Amino acid sequence: MSNMTVHTSTSDSGETTLARRTLGVPALVFLIIAASAPLTVLAGGATTSFAVTGEIGVPVGYLILGIVLVFFAVGYGRMSTVIQNAGAFYAYVTAGLGTTAGVGTSMLALVTYNAMQIGLYGVFGFTASSILQEITGAEVTWWVCGLAAWALVAVLGINKIDLSAKVLAAIVILEFVVVIGVSLMSFSVAPEGVTAEPFLPEHWLTGSLGALLAFGIAAFMGFESGAIYSEEAKDPERSVARATYIAVGIIALFYAFSSWAFAVGVGISDIVPQSQEWGPDLMFVFLDQHVPTLLANLGAVLFLTSILAAMIAFHNASARYFFSMGRVRVLPKYLGITGARNGAPTAGSLTQSGLGLVFIIIFALAGADSEFGPLYPVMTMFPWLTNAAGFGMVLLLSVTSVAIMRYFNSQPQRPSLFVRTVAPLIAAIGLCVVAVLIMFNFDVMIDADGFSPLVILIPGIIVASGLLGLAWGAYLKSSRPDIYREISRADIG
């Protein structure tokens, strides 16, 4: 199989080529793991999963999802050696299922990545506001803090990607240090002793398994993003696949280990009721009990930077999807413009920043007189948008798994049966099951009290974005065949 890359040229309105040979395997791994936000997962994701499911088998959920995603990564990693495109999902689906399906996937991916990135402004603003009040006594509303983060993300987004990679590397390393420290402390405290009870089947092979997987998938959001940077990788035929395998393994094992350790530290019989009482604050309550206040406050600040790292990572991913769609004129052509000196997807980055600003303003106005008070952004903006993104990501992975099978089985020089069929088929089945489980547990995920129209509306918007993309692809095929042909050539050689 010959390698297939995207060839672009300079237009009159600006550069249309991303910075080349910029990112090595370590930088890619940091970009991927930053999106998954290790400290945010332990403090927010794991405690929420303990609280909502009422089960102590949360660590097993991460392991099960990790296994499914390893199978996905087998075909996905091989595809990255064949096709290098900043719009990874849409390029792979175009190659395997056709241009119309690829355009539909591009729209789904755009909405998914933007929803995740923008939703994080809600939890960042609330957390920053709470930390400022705790440490300094100053009362700063959440949206002011959100705007400060927005400005920083916007500036980094229009700079060369290696600057973001360096910032994220520093943050991720600190996150790992904190989580490892909390885990070791948990084992040393262990009020009920160190036990492997959370891994026993009776604590996860229950009616709550669906909720465990539905909540757990958010922890892996971003693991696939290495392929998005393939055009900027130093050795895209090897480094993207390696970075993806490394990231999936680290994420699954690290999250399973740290959530198990934290349950042991709080107490196996107490982790569920304590999580239900304190939520994401439980880790900091735990730290307050066992370390000096200064260290506990430092942990809270690093939790904030963890969220910031995820926002930067998802901003970069969203900007590259805008760039990729603009380059082939699926979206307005100006989105395909990059910075002449730094190769950053400038137009796409500014567009993503603009969307973020609009949503911050909308939720700031909507929550001005809300009964939720300061909790408004974490009761609305954060869960609504990020859970929508989680559902969208599972759909993207499912469709891409099928496209990978179709593509490799159509090639004259095919990889092994395991790579071209077995692994992606297992991934597709597993991911479809997770998608169904998310649908059935969506009311729990958004903390709806009884039936809520949002249970239908939010997933409906995600599905509608894909359908709209399919309709747009069909329109381009019939009415703009020049663009339709360009999409096909750009994505598959």
mmCIF file of N, CA, C and O in Angstrom, residues 240-335:
data_model
loop_
_atom_site.group_PDB
_atom_site.id
_atom_site.type_symbol
_atom_site.label_atom_id
_atom_site.label_comp_id
_atom_site.label_asym_id
_atom_site.label_seq_id
_atom_site.Cartn_x
_atom_site.Cartn_y
_atom_site.Cartn_z
ATOM 1 N N VAL A 240 2.451 8.376 15.012
ATOM 2 C CA VAL A 240 1.037 8.504 15.394
ATOM 3 C C VAL A 240 0.528 7.198 15.996
ATOM 4 O O VAL A 240 -0.119 7.183 17.046
ATOM 5 N N ALA A 241 0.811 6.089 15.326
ATOM 6 C CA ALA A 241 0.356 4.793 15.835
ATOM 7 C C ALA A 241 0.984 4.500 17.190
ATOM 8 O O ALA A 241 0.294 4.061 18.130
ATOM 9 N N ARG A 242 2.283 4.729 17.313
ATOM 10 C CA ARG A 242 2.967 4.468 18.583
ATOM 11 C C ARG A 242 2.375 5.326 19.703
ATOM 12 O O ARG A 242 2.133 4.840 20.809
ATOM 13 N N ALA A 243 2.177 6.600 19.421
ATOM 14 C CA ALA A 243 1.630 7.502 20.433
ATOM 15 C C ALA A 243 0.228 7.068 20.862
ATOM 16 O O ALA A 243 -0.119 7.134 22.046
ATOM 17 N N THR A 244 -0.582 6.606 19.907
ATOM 18 C CA THR A 244 -1.947 6.158 20.234
ATOM 19 C C THR A 244 -1.925 4.931 21.120
ATOM 20 O O THR A 244 -2.644 4.855 22.120
ATOM 21 N N TYR A 245 -1.088 3.944 20.777
ATOM 22 C CA TYR A 245 -0.995 2.733 21.601
ATOM 23 C C TYR A 245 -0.534 3.074 23.013
ATOM 24 O O TYR A 245 -1.082 2.585 24.010
ATOM 25 N N ILE A 246 0.493 3.909 23.093
ATOM 26 C CA ILE A 246 1.042 4.285 24.407
ATOM 27 C C ILE A 246 -0.022 5.010 25.233
ATOM 28 O O ILE A 246 -0.222 4.713 26.415
ATOM 29 N N ALA A 247 -0.717 5.952 24.596
ATOM 30 C CA ALA A 247 -1.706 6.746 25.322
ATOM 31 C C ALA A 247 -2.869 5.886 25.819
ATOM 32 O O ALA A 247 -3.302 6.027 26.963
ATOM 33 N N VAL A 248 -3.394 5.001 24.968
ATOM 34 C CA VAL A 248 -4.515 4.149 25.384
ATOM 35 C C VAL A 248 -4.105 3.275 26.560
ATOM 36 O O VAL A 248 -4.840 3.133 27.545
ATOM 37 N N GLY A 249 -2.912 2.674 26.474
ATOM 38 C CA GLY A 249 -2.443 1.826 27.565
ATOM 39 C C GLY A 249 -2.279 2.589 28.865
ATOM 40 O O GLY A 249 -2.717 2.135 29.932
ATOM 41 N N ILE A 250 -1.650 3.758 28.769
ATOM 42 C CA ILE A 250 -1.433 4.565 29.978
ATOM 43 C C ILE A 250 -2.762 5.003 30.578
ATOM 44 O O ILE A 250 -2.971 4.896 31.790
ATOM 45 N N ILE A 251 -3.661 5.497 29.741
ATOM 46 C CA ILE A 251 -4.943 6.008 30.236
ATOM 47 C C ILE A 251 -5.725 4.910 30.946
ATOM 48 O O ILE A 251 -6.196 5.091 32.076
ATOM 49 N N ALA A 252 -5.878 3.759 30.303
ATOM 50 C CA ALA A 252 -6.686 2.683 30.882
ATOM 51 C C ALA A 252 -6.096 2.177 32.193
ATOM 52 O O ALA A 252 -6.796 2.072 33.211
ATOM 53 N N LEU A 253 -4.802 1.865 32.187
ATOM 54 C CA LEU A 253 -4.174 1.306 33.384
ATOM 55 C C LEU A 253 -4.059 2.346 34.494
ATOM 56 O O LEU A 253 -4.313 2.046 35.668
ATOM 57 N N PHE A 254 -3.709 3.566 34.125
ATOM 58 C CA PHE A 254 -3.518 4.605 35.135
ATOM 59 C C PHE A 254 -4.828 4.983 35.808
ATOM 60 O O PHE A 254 -4.891 5.139 37.032
ATOM 61 N N TYR A 255 -5.896 5.104 35.023
ATOM 62 C CA TYR A 255 -7.179 5.478 35.605
ATOM 63 C C TYR A 255 -7.756 4.347 36.460
ATOM 64 O O TYR A 255 -8.351 4.596 37.513
ATOM 65 N N ALA A 256 -7.576 3.109 36.015
ATOM 66 C CA ALA A 256 -8.040 1.979 36.811
ATOM 67 C C ALA A 256 -7.280 1.915 38.132
ATOM 68 O O ALA A 256 -7.872 1.735 39.208
ATOM 69 N N PHE A 257 -5.968 2.081 38.054
ATOM 70 C CA PHE A 257 -5.137 2.016 39.256
ATOM 71 C C PHE A 257 -5.454 3.151 40.217
ATOM 72 O O PHE A 257 -5.643 2.932 41.427
ATOM 73 N N SER A 258 -5.516 4.383 39.710
ATOM 74 C CA SER A 258 -5.701 5.534 40.598
ATOM 75 C C SER A 258 -7.089 5.554 41.227
ATOM 76 O O SER A 258 -7.246 5.931 42.397
ATOM 77 N N SER A 259 -8.128 5.139 40.479
ATOM 78 C CA SER A 259 -9.477 5.108 41.059
ATOM 79 C C SER A 259 -9.597 4.003 42.107
ATOM 80 O O SER A 259 -10.278 4.173 43.122
ATOM 81 N N TRP A 260 -8.925 2.875 41.863
ATOM 82 C CA TRP A 260 -8.889 1.802 42.872
ATOM 83 C C TRP A 260 -8.162 2.280 44.120
ATOM 84 O O TRP A 260 -8.644 2.095 45.243
ATOM 85 N N ALA A 261 -6.998 2.927 43.937
ATOM 86 C CA ALA A 261 -6.233 3.419 45.077
ATOM 87 C C ALA A 261 -7.039 4.428 45.893
ATOM 88 O O ALA A 261 -7.044 4.393 47.133
ATOM 89 N N PHE A 262 -7.757 5.318 45.193
ATOM 90 C CA PHE A 262 -8.533 6.336 45.894
ATOM 91 C C PHE A 262 -9.663 5.702 46.700
ATOM 92 O O PHE A 262 -9.952 6.125 47.831
ATOM 93 N N ALA A 263 -10.300 4.674 46.134
ATOM 94 C CA ALA A 263 -11.356 3.962 46.871
ATOM 95 C C ALA A 263 -10.791 3.313 48.121
ATOM 96 O O ALA A 263 -11.416 3.330 49.195
ATOM 97 N N VAL A 264 -9.593 2.762 48.004
ATOM 98 C CA VAL A 264 -8.927 2.154 49.166
ATOM 99 C C VAL A 264 -8.607 3.226 50.199
ATOM 100 O O VAL A 264 -8.763 3.024 51.413
ATOM 101 N N GLY A 265 -8.151 4.397 49.746
ATOM 102 C CA GLY A 265 -7.776 5.468 50.664
ATOM 103 C C GLY A 265 -8.949 6.031 51.435
ATOM 104 O O GLY A 265 -8.852 6.311 52.635
ATOM 105 N N VAL A 266 -10.067 6.223 50.753
ATOM 106 C CA VAL A 266 -11.267 6.723 51.431
ATOM 107 C C VAL A 266 -11.908 5.637 52.270
ATOM 108 O O VAL A 266 -12.459 5.890 53.348
ATOM 109 N N GLY A 267 -11.814 4.402 51.778
ATOM 110 C CA GLY A 267 -12.448 3.262 52.444
ATOM 111 C C GLY A 267 -13.456 2.630 51.505
ATOM 112 O O GLY A 267 -14.336 3.334 50.988
ATOM 113 N N ILE A 268 -13.313 1.333 51.262
ATOM 114 C CA ILE A 268 -14.171 0.658 50.296
ATOM 115 C C ILE A 268 -15.653 0.839 50.622
ATOM 116 O O ILE A 268 -16.482 1.045 49.731
ATOM 117 N N SER A 269 -15.999 0.787 51.876
ATOM 118 C CA SER A 269 -17.411 0.924 52.253
ATOM 119 C C SER A 269 -17.872 2.372 52.265
ATOM 120 O O SER A 269 -19.076 2.649 52.312
ATOM 121 N N ASP A 270 -16.919 3.310 52.224
ATOM 122 C CA ASP A 270 -17.265 4.734 52.310
ATOM 123 C C ASP A 270 -17.169 5.476 50.978
ATOM 124 O O ASP A 270 -17.698 6.587 50.859
ATOM 125 N N ILE A 271 -16.501 4.899 49.989
ATOM 126 C CA ILE A 271 -16.225 5.657 48.767
ATOM 127 C C ILE A 271 -17.511 6.090 48.063
ATOM 128 O O ILE A 271 -17.594 7.215 47.558
ATOM 129 N N VAL A 272 -18.535 5.245 48.034
ATOM 130 C CA VAL A 272 -19.782 5.624 47.366
ATOM 131 C C VAL A 272 -20.518 6.720 48.134
ATOM 132 O O VAL A 272 -20.836 7.779 47.562
ATOM 133 N N PRO A 273 -20.812 6.536 49.446
ATOM 134 C CA PRO A 273 -21.515 7.617 50.153
ATOM 135 C C PRO A 273 -20.716 8.917 50.229
ATOM 136 O O PRO A 273 -21.287 10.005 50.145
ATOM 137 N N GLN A 274 -19.391 8.809 50.356
ATOM 138 C CA GLN A 274 -18.565 10.015 50.394
ATOM 139 C C GLN A 274 -18.582 10.735 49.042
ATOM 140 O O GLN A 274 -18.621 11.968 48.982
ATOM 141 N N SER A 275 -18.557 9.968 47.959
ATOM 142 C CA SER A 275 -18.623 10.576 46.621
ATOM 143 C C SER A 275 -19.972 11.240 46.405
ATOM 144 O O SER A 275 -20.069 12.301 45.776
ATOM 145 N N GLN A 276 -21.022 10.618 46.916
ATOM 146 C CA GLN A 276 -22.358 11.198 46.782
ATOM 147 C C GLN A 276 -22.501 12.479 47.591
ATOM 148 O O GLN A 276 -23.224 13.396 47.204
ATOM 149 N N GLU A 277 -21.785 12.564 48.700
ATOM 150 C CA GLU A 277 -21.860 13.761 49.542
ATOM 151 C C GLU A 277 -21.009 14.902 48.997
ATOM 152 O O GLU A 277 -21.447 16.058 48.967
ATOM 153 N N TRP A 278 -19.779 14.588 48.567
ATOM 154 C CA TRP A 278 -18.830 15.634 48.216
ATOM 155 C C TRP A 278 -18.637 15.832 46.709
ATOM 156 O O TRP A 278 -18.184 16.894 46.286
ATOM 157 N N GLY A 279 -18.914 14.806 45.919
ATOM 158 C CA GLY A 279 -18.687 14.920 44.478
ATOM 159 C C GLY A 279 -17.220 15.166 44.167
ATOM 160 O O GLY A 279 -16.327 14.621 44.814
ATOM 161 N N PRO A 280 -16.930 16.027 43.175
ATOM 162 C CA PRO A 280 -15.539 16.297 42.786
ATOM 163 C C PRO A 280 -14.681 16.903 43.895
ATOM 164 O O PRO A 280 -13.457 16.895 43.793
ATOM 165 N N ASP A 281 -15.322 17.429 44.949
ATOM 166 C CA ASP A 281 -14.545 18.000 46.060
ATOM 167 C C ASP A 281 -13.961 16.931 46.971
ATOM 168 O O ASP A 281 -13.143 17.233 47.841
ATOM 169 N N LEU A 282 -14.361 15.670 46.779
ATOM 170 C CA LEU A 282 -13.925 14.613 47.701
ATOM 171 C C LEU A 282 -12.408 14.486 47.752
ATOM 172 O O LEU A 282 -11.841 14.300 48.836
ATOM 173 N N MET A 283 -11.745 14.578 46.610
ATOM 174 C CA MET A 283 -10.294 14.423 46.618
ATOM 175 C C MET A 283 -9.628 15.513 47.450
ATOM 176 O O MET A 283 -8.654 15.267 48.167
ATOM 177 N N PHE A 284 -10.175 16.720 47.391
ATOM 178 C CA PHE A 284 -9.568 17.822 48.134
ATOM 179 C C PHE A 284 -9.933 17.744 49.617
ATOM 180 O O PHE A 284 -9.149 18.145 50.475
ATOM 181 N N VAL A 285 -11.111 17.199 49.917
ATOM 182 C CA VAL A 285 -11.454 16.913 51.313
ATOM 183 C C VAL A 285 -10.485 15.870 51.866
ATOM 184 O O VAL A 285 -9.985 15.987 53.003
ATOM 185 N N PHE A 286 -10.203 14.862 51.074
ATOM 186 C CA PHE A 286 -9.261 13.812 51.456
ATOM 187 C C PHE A 286 -7.867 14.393 51.699
ATOM 188 O O PHE A 286 -7.201 14.072 52.699
ATOM 189 N N LEU A 287 -7.430 15.268 50.792
ATOM 190 C CA LEU A 287 -6.114 15.888 50.952
ATOM 191 C C LEU A 287 -6.064 16.768 52.193
ATOM 192 O O LEU A 287 -5.060 16.784 52.917
ATOM 193 N N ASP A 288 -7.134 17.517 52.454
ATOM 194 C CA ASP A 288 -7.185 18.376 53.639
ATOM 195 C C ASP A 288 -6.987 17.583 54.924
ATOM 196 O O ASP A 288 -6.427 18.091 55.905
ATOM 197 N N GLN A 289 -7.449 16.342 54.917
ATOM 198 C CA GLN A 289 -7.363 15.496 56.105
ATOM 199 C C GLN A 289 -5.966 14.933 56.328
ATOM 200 O O GLN A 289 -5.637 14.527 57.440
ATOM 201 N N HIS A 290 -5.147 14.906 55.275
ATOM 202 C CA HIS A 290 -3.882 14.181 55.383
ATOM 203 C C HIS A 290 -2.637 14.971 55.009
ATOM 204 O O HIS A 290 -1.519 14.478 55.221
ATOM 205 N N VAL A 291 -2.795 16.155 54.438
ATOM 206 C CA VAL A 291 -1.618 16.963 54.090
ATOM 207 C C VAL A 291 -1.852 18.397 54.536
ATOM 208 O O VAL A 291 -2.996 18.793 54.793
ATOM 209 N N PRO A 292 -0.788 19.199 54.643
ATOM 210 C CA PRO A 292 -0.952 20.608 55.012
ATOM 211 C C PRO A 292 -1.854 21.341 54.018
ATOM 212 O O PRO A 292 -1.957 20.965 52.849
ATOM 213 N N THR A 293 -2.484 22.385 54.477
ATOM 214 C CA THR A 293 -3.416 23.154 53.658
ATOM 215 C C THR A 293 -2.769 23.669 52.380
ATOM 216 O O THR A 293 -3.396 23.696 51.310
ATOM 217 N N LEU A 294 -1.503 24.059 52.479
ATOM 218 C CA LEU A 294 -0.805 24.586 51.315
ATOM 219 C C LEU A 294 -0.757 23.555 50.193
ATOM 220 O O LEU A 294 -0.994 23.871 49.023
ATOM 221 N N LEU A 295 -0.466 22.299 50.539
ATOM 222 C CA LEU A 295 -0.399 21.246 49.531
ATOM 223 C C LEU A 295 -1.791 20.935 48.975
ATOM 224 O O LEU A 295 -1.940 20.643 47.786
ATOM 225 N N ALA A 296 -2.795 20.990 49.840
ATOM 226 C CA ALA A 296 -4.169 20.763 49.368
ATOM 227 C C ALA A 296 -4.582 21.843 48.381
ATOM 228 O O ALA A 296 -5.212 21.563 47.356
ATOM 229 N N ASN A 297 -4.219 23.093 48.684
ATOM 230 C CA ASN A 297 -4.532 24.191 47.763
ATOM 231 C C ASN A 297 -3.772 24.051 46.446
ATOM 232 O O ASN A 297 -4.294 24.363 45.372
ATOM 233 N N LEU A 298 -2.529 23.557 46.531
ATOM 234 C CA LEU A 298 -1.743 23.332 45.325
ATOM 235 C C LEU A 298 -2.414 22.264 44.459
ATOM 236 O O LEU A 298 -2.472 22.396 43.233
ATOM 237 N N GLY A 299 -2.946 21.234 45.099
ATOM 238 C CA GLY A 299 -3.666 20.199 44.366
ATOM 239 C C GLY A 299 -4.884 20.772 43.657
ATOM 240 O O GLY A 299 -5.190 20.393 42.516
ATOM 241 N N ALA A 300 -5.580 21.691 44.320
ATOM 242 C CA ALA A 300 -6.756 22.319 43.714
ATOM 243 C C ALA A 300 -6.365 23.153 42.500
ATOM 244 O O ALA A 300 -7.054 23.149 41.470
ATOM 245 N N VAL A 301 -5.252 23.861 42.601
ATOM 246 C CA VAL A 301 -4.777 24.678 41.478
ATOM 247 C C VAL A 301 -4.393 23.785 40.298
ATOM 248 O O VAL A 301 -4.682 24.097 39.137
ATOM 249 N N LEU A 302 -3.740 22.658 40.590
ATOM 250 C CA LEU A 302 -3.362 21.731 39.521
ATOM 251 C C LEU A 302 -4.586 21.086 38.888
ATOM 252 O O LEU A 302 -4.580 20.746 37.696
ATOM 253 N N PHE A 303 -5.646 20.899 39.673
ATOM 254 C CA PHE A 303 -6.902 20.416 39.105
ATOM 255 C C PHE A 303 -7.407 21.417 38.069
ATOM 256 O O PHE A 303 -7.889 21.044 36.995
ATOM 257 N N LEU A 304 -7.252 22.687 38.384
ATOM 258 C CA LEU A 304 -7.671 23.747 37.468
ATOM 259 C C LEU A 304 -6.828 23.733 36.196
ATOM 260 O O LEU A 304 -7.359 23.840 35.078
ATOM 261 N N THR A 305 -5.518 23.579 36.353
ATOM 262 C CA THR A 305 -4.658 23.547 35.166
ATOM 263 C C THR A 305 -4.907 22.277 34.344
ATOM 264 O O THR A 305 -4.697 22.260 33.128
ATOM 265 N N SER A 306 -5.358 21.216 35.008
ATOM 266 C CA SER A 306 -5.712 19.986 34.292
ATOM 267 C C SER A 306 -6.872 20.245 33.329
ATOM 268 O O SER A 306 -6.858 19.799 32.172
ATOM 269 N N ILE A 307 -7.872 20.964 33.818
ATOM 270 C CA ILE A 307 -9.006 21.324 32.955
ATOM 271 C C ILE A 307 -8.534 22.219 31.817
ATOM 272 O O ILE A 307 -8.942 22.059 30.655
ATOM 273 N N LEU A 308 -7.646 23.159 32.148
ATOM 274 C CA LEU A 308 -7.108 24.067 31.127
ATOM 275 C C LEU A 308 -6.364 23.284 30.043
ATOM 276 O O LEU A 308 -6.508 23.572 28.849
ATOM 277 N N ALA A 309 -5.592 22.286 30.444
ATOM 278 C CA ALA A 309 -4.853 21.472 29.480
ATOM 279 C C ALA A 309 -5.805 20.765 28.529
ATOM 280 O O ALA A 309 -5.550 20.685 27.315
ATOM 281 N N ALA A 310 -6.892 20.237 29.067
ATOM 282 C CA ALA A 310 -7.878 19.566 28.215
ATOM 283 C C ALA A 310 -8.508 20.553 27.239
ATOM 284 O O ALA A 310 -8.729 20.229 26.063
ATOM 285 N N MET A 311 -8.790 21.767 27.700
ATOM 286 C CA MET A 311 -9.372 22.781 26.813
ATOM 287 C C MET A 311 -8.428 23.127 25.669
ATOM 288 O O MET A 311 -8.848 23.276 24.517
ATOM 289 N N ILE A 312 -7.142 23.242 25.977
ATOM 290 C CA ILE A 312 -6.158 23.552 24.943
ATOM 291 C C ILE A 312 -6.095 22.419 23.916
ATOM 292 O O ILE A 312 -6.073 22.652 22.703
ATOM 293 N N ALA A 313 -6.077 21.189 24.414
ATOM 294 C CA ALA A 313 -5.979 20.032 23.522
ATOM 295 C C ALA A 313 -7.198 19.936 22.600
ATOM 296 O O ALA A 313 -7.065 19.703 21.393
ATOM 297 N N PHE A 314 -8.395 20.113 23.159
ATOM 298 C CA PHE A 314 -9.599 20.018 22.329
ATOM 299 C C PHE A 314 -9.757 21.223 21.413
ATOM 300 O O PHE A 314 -10.328 21.123 20.323
ATOM 301 N N HIS A 315 -9.243 22.370 21.841
ATOM 302 C CA HIS A 315 -9.245 23.533 20.946
ATOM 303 C C HIS A 315 -8.395 23.241 19.716
ATOM 304 O O HIS A 315 -8.806 23.520 18.581
ATOM 305 N N ASN A 316 -7.205 22.688 19.932
ATOM 306 C CA ASN A 316 -6.317 22.363 18.820
ATOM 307 C C ASN A 316 -6.970 21.353 17.872
ATOM 308 O O ASN A 316 -6.855 21.469 16.646
ATOM 309 N N ALA A 317 -7.644 20.354 18.438
ATOM 310 C CA ALA A 317 -8.310 19.348 17.609
ATOM 311 C C ALA A 317 -9.443 19.982 16.792
ATOM 312 O O ALA A 317 -9.579 19.725 15.593
ATOM 313 N N SER A 318 -10.256 20.811 17.440
ATOM 314 C CA SER A 318 -11.362 21.473 16.740
ATOM 315 C C SER A 318 -10.845 22.373 15.626
ATOM 316 O O SER A 318 -11.396 22.393 14.509
ATOM 317 N N ALA A 319 -9.789 23.128 15.915
ATOM 318 C CA ALA A 319 -9.233 24.044 14.916
ATOM 319 C C ALA A 319 -8.750 23.289 13.692
ATOM 320 O O ALA A 319 -8.903 23.756 12.553
ATOM 321 N N ARG A 320 -8.180 22.106 13.898
ATOM 322 C CA ARG A 320 -7.672 21.324 12.765
ATOM 323 C C ARG A 320 -8.795 20.704 11.954
ATOM 324 O O ARG A 320 -8.643 20.492 10.746
ATOM 325 N N TYR A 321 -9.911 20.407 12.584
ATOM 326 C CA TYR A 321 -11.055 19.938 11.802
ATOM 327 C C TYR A 321 -11.633 21.074 10.957
ATOM 328 O O TYR A 321 -11.990 20.884 9.793
ATOM 329 N N PHE A 322 -11.725 22.264 11.526
ATOM 330 C CA PHE A 322 -12.161 23.423 10.733
ATOM 331 C C PHE A 322 -11.215 23.623 9.541
ATOM 332 O O PHE A 322 -11.654 23.851 8.406
ATOM 333 N N PHE A 323 -9.908 23.544 9.823
ATOM 334 C CA PHE A 323 -8.907 23.720 8.771
ATOM 335 C C PHE A 323 -9.078 22.686 7.670
ATOM 336 O O PHE A 323 -9.091 23.012 6.473
ATOM 337 N N SER A 324 -9.209 21.427 8.077
ATOM 338 C CA SER A 324 -9.319 20.349 7.102
ATOM 339 C C SER A 324 -10.569 20.495 6.231
ATOM 340 O O SER A 324 -10.523 20.274 5.017
ATOM 341 N N MET A 325 -11.678 20.909 6.834
ATOM 342 C CA MET A 325 -12.918 21.095 6.082
ATOM 343 C C MET A 325 -12.858 22.321 5.168
ATOM 344 O O MET A 325 -13.397 22.321 4.065
ATOM 345 N N GLY A 326 -12.181 23.364 5.635
ATOM 346 C CA GLY A 326 -12.050 24.548 4.801
ATOM 347 C C GLY A 326 -11.113 24.326 3.633
ATOM 348 O O GLY A 326 -11.332 24.851 2.530
ATOM 349 N N ARG A 327 -10.077 23.540 3.856
ATOM 350 C CA ARG A 327 -9.087 23.292 2.805
ATOM 351 C C ARG A 327 -9.713 22.638 1.574
ATOM 352 O O ARG A 327 -9.321 22.934 0.437
ATOM 353 N N VAL A 328 -10.675 21.743 1.799
ATOM 354 C CA VAL A 328 -11.313 21.080 0.656
ATOM 355 C C VAL A 328 -12.672 21.696 0.326
ATOM 356 O O VAL A 328 -13.444 21.140 -0.450
ATOM 357 N N ARG A 329 -12.985 22.829 0.964
ATOM 358 C CA ARG A 329 -14.183 23.626 0.685
ATOM 359 C C ARG A 329 -15.504 22.942 1.068
ATOM 360 O O ARG A 329 -16.556 23.283 0.515
ATOM 361 N N VAL A 330 -15.444 22.006 1.992
ATOM 362 C CA VAL A 330 -16.694 21.511 2.586
ATOM 363 C C VAL A 330 -17.322 22.633 3.395
ATOM 364 O O VAL A 330 -18.533 22.823 3.417
ATOM 365 N N LEU A 331 -16.480 23.396 4.073
ATOM 366 C CA LEU A 331 -16.865 24.622 4.759
ATOM 367 C C LEU A 331 -16.183 25.775 4.037
ATOM 368 O O LEU A 331 -15.355 25.557 3.142
ATOM 369 N N PRO A 332 -16.507 27.035 4.382
ATOM 370 C CA PRO A 332 -15.885 28.165 3.681
ATOM 371 C C PRO A 332 -14.374 28.048 3.576
ATOM 372 O O PRO A 332 -13.691 27.646 4.528
ATOM 373 N N LYS A 333 -13.847 28.404 2.423
ATOM 374 C CA LYS A 333 -12.446 28.184 2.094
ATOM 375 C C LYS A 333 -11.485 28.892 3.049
ATOM 376 O O LYS A 333 -10.362 28.414 3.288
ATOM 377 N N TYR A 334 -11.914 30.030 3.620
ATOM 378 C CA TYR A 334 -11.003 30.786 4.479
ATOM 379 C C TYR A 334 -10.584 29.996 5.712
ATOM 380 O O TYR A 334 -9.535 30.255 6.309
ATOM 381 N N LEU A 335 -11.395 28.988 6.109
ATOM 382 C CA LEU A 335 -11.049 28.176 7.274
ATOM 383 C C LEU A 335 -9.793 27.342 7.032
ATOM 384 O O LEU A 335 -9.178 26.849 7.981
#
